[in-house]
Coordinates of C-alpha atoms and ligand atoms in Angstrom, one line a residue:
M1 CA 32.8 -11.8 18.7
R2 CA 34.2 -12.2 22.2
V3 CA 31.7 -10.9 24.7
S4 CA 33.6 -8.6 27.0
T5 CA 32.5 -8.0 30.6
K6 CA 31.5 -4.5 29.5
W7 CA 28.9 -5.9 27.2
I8 CA 27.7 -8.3 29.9
G9 CA 27.2 -5.3 32.2
I10 CA 25.3 -3.4 29.5
F11 CA 23.1 -6.3 28.8
A12 CA 22.4 -6.8 32.5
L13 CA 21.1 -3.2 32.6
L14 CA 19.1 -3.8 29.4
A15 CA 17.5 -6.9 30.9
M16 CA 16.2 -4.9 33.8
A17 CA 14.6 -2.3 31.5
P18 CA 10.8 -2.6 31.3
Q19 CA 9.2 -4.2 28.2
A20 CA 9.4 -1.7 25.4
F21 CA 6.2 0.1 24.4
G22 CA 5.7 -0.3 20.7
W23 CA 6.8 1.6 17.7
G24 CA 8.8 4.5 18.9
K25 CA 7.3 8.0 18.8
E26 CA 8.3 8.4 15.1
G27 CA 6.6 5.2 14.0
H28 CA 3.4 6.0 15.7
R29 CA 3.5 9.6 14.4
L30 CA 4.0 8.5 10.8
I31 CA 1.0 6.0 11.0
A32 CA -1.3 8.7 12.5
H33 CA 0.0 11.3 10.0
L34 CA -0.8 9.1 7.0
A35 CA -4.2 8.3 8.5
M36 CA -5.1 12.0 8.9
Q37 CA -4.7 12.5 5.2
H38 CA -7.1 9.7 4.3
L39 CA -10.0 10.7 6.6
N40 CA -13.2 11.9 5.0
A41 CA -14.6 15.2 6.0
K42 CA -17.1 13.8 8.5
A43 CA -14.4 11.6 10.2
K44 CA -12.1 14.6 10.4
A45 CA -14.7 16.7 12.1
G46 CA -15.5 13.8 14.5
V47 CA -11.8 13.4 15.4
A48 CA -11.6 17.2 16.0
Q49 CA -14.7 17.1 18.2
L50 CA -13.3 14.3 20.4
L51 CA -9.7 15.5 20.8
A52 CA -8.8 18.6 22.9
Q53 CA -8.0 21.9 21.4
G54 CA -4.7 21.8 19.7
E55 CA -4.5 18.0 19.6
T56 CA -4.2 16.1 16.3
L57 CA -4.0 12.4 15.5
D58 CA -0.2 12.6 15.2
S59 CA 0.3 14.6 18.4
I60 CA -1.6 12.0 20.5
A61 CA -0.3 8.8 18.7
S62 CA 2.0 7.9 21.6
W63 CA -0.2 9.0 24.5
A64 CA -1.1 5.4 25.3
D65 CA 2.6 4.8 26.0
D66 CA 2.9 7.9 28.2
V67 CA 0.1 6.7 30.4
R68 CA 1.0 3.1 30.5
N69 CA 2.5 3.2 34.0
Q70 CA -0.5 5.1 35.5
R71 CA -3.0 3.0 33.6
R72 CA -1.9 -0.5 34.6
E73 CA -5.0 -2.2 33.2
T74 CA -3.9 -1.1 29.7
S75 CA -0.4 -2.7 29.8
T76 CA -1.3 -5.9 27.9
W77 CA -3.3 -4.0 25.3
H78 CA -0.2 -3.0 23.4
Y79 CA 0.6 -6.5 22.0
I80 CA -0.4 -10.2 21.5
N81 CA 2.2 -12.9 21.9
I82 CA 1.5 -15.4 19.1
P83 CA 4.2 -18.2 18.9
L84 CA 6.1 -18.1 15.6
A85 CA 5.1 -21.5 14.4
T86 CA 1.3 -20.9 14.8
Q87 CA -0.7 -21.2 11.6
P88 CA -3.3 -18.5 10.9
G89 CA -6.6 -19.2 12.5
D90 CA -8.1 -18.0 15.8
W91 CA -6.0 -15.5 17.7
K92 CA -8.2 -15.6 20.8
P93 CA -6.3 -18.4 22.6
F94 CA -3.3 -16.0 22.7
C95 CA -5.2 -13.1 24.1
P96 CA -5.0 -13.0 28.0
A97 CA -8.1 -12.2 30.1
T98 CA -6.5 -8.7 30.7
G99 CA -6.8 -8.0 26.9
C100 CA -4.6 -7.8 23.9
V101 CA -4.0 -5.5 21.0
V102 CA -6.3 -7.2 18.5
G103 CA -9.0 -7.9 21.1
V104 CA -9.2 -4.3 22.4
I105 CA -9.5 -2.5 19.1
P106 CA -13.2 -3.5 18.5
E107 CA -14.0 -2.5 22.1
L108 CA -12.4 0.9 21.5
I109 CA -14.2 1.4 18.2
A110 CA -17.5 0.8 20.1
K111 CA -16.6 3.4 22.7
V112 CA -15.6 6.0 20.1
K113 CA -19.0 5.5 18.5
D114 CA -21.0 5.5 21.8
T115 CA -22.7 8.9 22.1
S116 CA -24.0 8.0 25.6
L117 CA -20.4 8.4 26.8
T118 CA -18.8 11.8 27.5
T119 CA -16.6 13.5 25.0
T120 CA -13.7 12.9 27.3
Q121 CA -14.4 9.2 27.5
R122 CA -14.8 8.9 23.7
G123 CA -11.7 11.0 23.1
E124 CA -9.7 8.7 25.4
A125 CA -10.9 5.7 23.5
L126 CA -9.9 7.4 20.2
K127 CA -6.4 8.1 21.5
F128 CA -6.0 4.4 22.6
L129 CA -7.4 3.2 19.2
V130 CA -4.9 5.3 17.2
H131 CA -2.0 3.9 19.2
F132 CA -3.0 0.2 19.2
V133 CA -3.7 0.1 15.5
G134 CA -0.1 1.2 15.2
D135 CA 1.2 -1.3 17.7
M136 CA -0.6 -4.1 15.8
H137 CA 1.6 -3.4 12.8
Q138 CA 4.9 -3.7 14.7
P139 CA 6.0 -7.3 14.0
L140 CA 7.4 -7.9 17.5
H141 CA 4.1 -6.8 19.0
V142 CA 2.5 -9.9 17.5
G143 CA 5.2 -12.6 16.9
D144 CA 6.8 -14.2 19.9
N145 CA 9.4 -16.9 20.4
G146 CA 9.0 -17.4 24.1
D147 CA 11.1 -14.3 24.6
R148 CA 8.5 -11.6 25.4
G149 CA 8.2 -10.5 21.8
G150 CA 11.9 -10.3 21.3
N151 CA 12.6 -8.3 24.5
D152 CA 14.8 -11.1 25.8
V153 CA 16.8 -11.5 22.5
Q154 CA 20.0 -9.5 22.9
V155 CA 21.4 -8.0 19.7
V156 CA 24.1 -5.7 18.7
Y157 CA 22.9 -3.5 15.9
L158 CA 25.4 -1.4 14.0
N159 CA 27.7 -1.7 17.0
R160 CA 25.0 -0.7 19.6
P161 CA 23.6 -3.1 22.1
T162 CA 19.8 -3.4 22.2
N163 CA 17.2 -6.1 22.0
L164 CA 15.2 -7.4 19.1
H165 CA 12.0 -5.9 20.2
S166 CA 13.4 -2.4 20.7
L167 CA 15.3 -2.7 17.4
W168 CA 12.0 -2.9 15.5
D169 CA 10.4 -0.1 17.6
T170 CA 13.0 2.6 16.6
P171 CA 16.5 2.0 15.4
I172 CA 15.7 0.4 12.0
L173 CA 13.4 3.3 11.1
A174 CA 15.9 5.8 12.5
T175 CA 18.7 4.3 10.3
A176 CA 16.4 4.4 7.3
E177 CA 15.5 8.0 7.8
E178 CA 19.1 8.9 8.5
R179 CA 20.3 7.3 5.3
D180 CA 17.5 8.6 3.1
P181 CA 16.6 12.2 3.8
Q182 CA 13.5 11.9 1.5
L183 CA 12.1 8.9 3.3
K184 CA 10.1 10.7 6.0
A185 CA 8.2 12.7 3.3
R186 CA 7.5 9.5 1.3
L187 CA 6.1 7.7 4.4
E188 CA 3.9 10.7 5.2
K189 CA 2.6 11.1 1.6
K190 CA -1.0 10.3 0.9
A191 CA -1.4 6.9 -0.8
G192 CA -2.7 6.7 -4.3
I193 CA -5.9 4.9 -5.0
F194 CA -4.2 1.6 -6.0
E195 CA -1.8 1.6 -3.1
R196 CA -4.7 2.4 -0.7
R197 CA -6.8 -0.4 -2.0
R198 CA -4.0 -2.9 -1.8
L199 CA -3.0 -1.9 1.7
A200 CA -6.5 -1.7 3.2
K201 CA -7.5 -5.2 2.2
G202 CA -8.6 -7.6 4.9
N203 CA -9.9 -7.3 8.4
L204 CA -8.3 -7.1 11.9
A205 CA -7.7 -10.9 12.1
D206 CA -6.0 -10.9 8.6
W207 CA -3.8 -8.1 9.7
V208 CA -2.7 -9.6 12.9
W209 CA -1.6 -12.9 11.1
E210 CA 0.1 -10.8 8.5
T211 CA 2.1 -9.0 11.2
K212 CA 2.9 -12.3 12.8
A213 CA 4.2 -13.6 9.4
A214 CA 6.4 -10.5 9.1
S215 CA 7.9 -11.2 12.5
K216 CA 8.7 -14.8 11.5
Q217 CA 10.2 -14.0 8.2
A218 CA 11.9 -10.6 8.6
A219 CA 12.6 -10.2 12.3
Y220 CA 13.4 -13.8 13.6
G221 CA 14.0 -15.5 10.2
Q222 CA 17.1 -13.5 9.5
L223 CA 18.7 -13.7 12.9
P224 CA 22.1 -15.4 13.3
A225 CA 22.1 -18.1 16.0
A226 CA 24.7 -16.5 18.3
R227 CA 23.8 -14.3 21.2
P228 CA 24.1 -11.5 21.2
A229 CA 23.1 -11.5 17.6
I230 CA 25.4 -9.2 15.6
L231 CA 23.3 -7.3 13.1
G232 CA 24.5 -4.9 10.5
D233 CA 23.7 -3.6 7.0
E234 CA 22.5 -6.9 5.7
Y235 CA 19.8 -7.2 8.4
F236 CA 18.9 -3.6 8.0
A237 CA 18.5 -4.0 4.2
Q238 CA 15.8 -6.6 4.6
A239 CA 14.1 -5.2 7.7
S240 CA 13.8 -1.6 6.5
P241 CA 11.3 -2.3 3.6
V242 CA 9.2 -4.4 6.0
V243 CA 9.1 -1.6 8.6
Q244 CA 8.1 0.9 5.9
L245 CA 5.4 -1.3 4.5
Q246 CA 4.0 -2.0 8.0
L247 CA 3.9 1.8 8.7
R248 CA 2.0 2.4 5.4
R249 CA -0.4 -0.4 6.1
G250 CA -1.0 0.9 9.6
G251 CA -1.8 4.4 8.4
V252 CA -4.2 3.5 5.6
R253 CA -6.0 0.9 7.8
L254 CA -6.3 3.3 10.7
A255 CA -7.9 5.8 8.4
Q256 CA -10.3 3.1 7.1
L257 CA -11.3 2.2 10.7
L258 CA -11.8 5.8 11.6
N259 CA -13.9 6.5 8.4
D260 CA -16.1 3.5 9.3
T261 CA -16.4 4.6 12.9
L262 CA -16.8 8.4 12.6
G263 CA -17.2 9.2 9.0
K264 CA -20.5 7.6 8.0
Ligands
ZN301 ZN1 2.3 0.7 22.5

């Protein structure tokens, strides 16, 4: 494709846009919605006690993105940049002093549990926790190729210019839901015992390396070399099942963390 000056103009605008914030609202909502269905009675009551009247896990799932500009100290908590070629091992060298998604989750769990804190403080920790467990399952929030988790990789997806990071936040899921009207209900549906066991396996460190592997294989591994990378149905067909699996994993695992934290 010849890149016209119009495209260059659009990309210049995109380049100035701030770093994207993680799964779009729909991805975060789906993860929280699935988690809600897997909470035990005690965890459900604990969540209700910490959230404000009328709030639910799915209604607060994107709150951390809404406050990101006011709460500057939280801006690096949404991701960890692990270079694609890194072998699984210690993630700590990739976590900056300001914090990272996998580092902040245990701290938030401790705050949610800490009854010496006020309900408001614990509720806030819960809202951050719900969001960051979601972000940790977005492949471009973990894998990095020296391009700010794909933010600097220009792509044209189904004729629309965007970047690789944003593509995985929203448009792939949006296309999948557009093309399959039953998908939303399937993604929201409570997992059976076998699916649940399979998806919940492992711990935070396992999950972060698994997400990194997904970014290497499915997000970067299938990219053509040209920039902007022109992506269509073929890219969508391999990316969409990965997005769906990551959302299911995120939901089941979030429930497990909340049951361990509030449901015992
Ligand atoms: Zn986020």
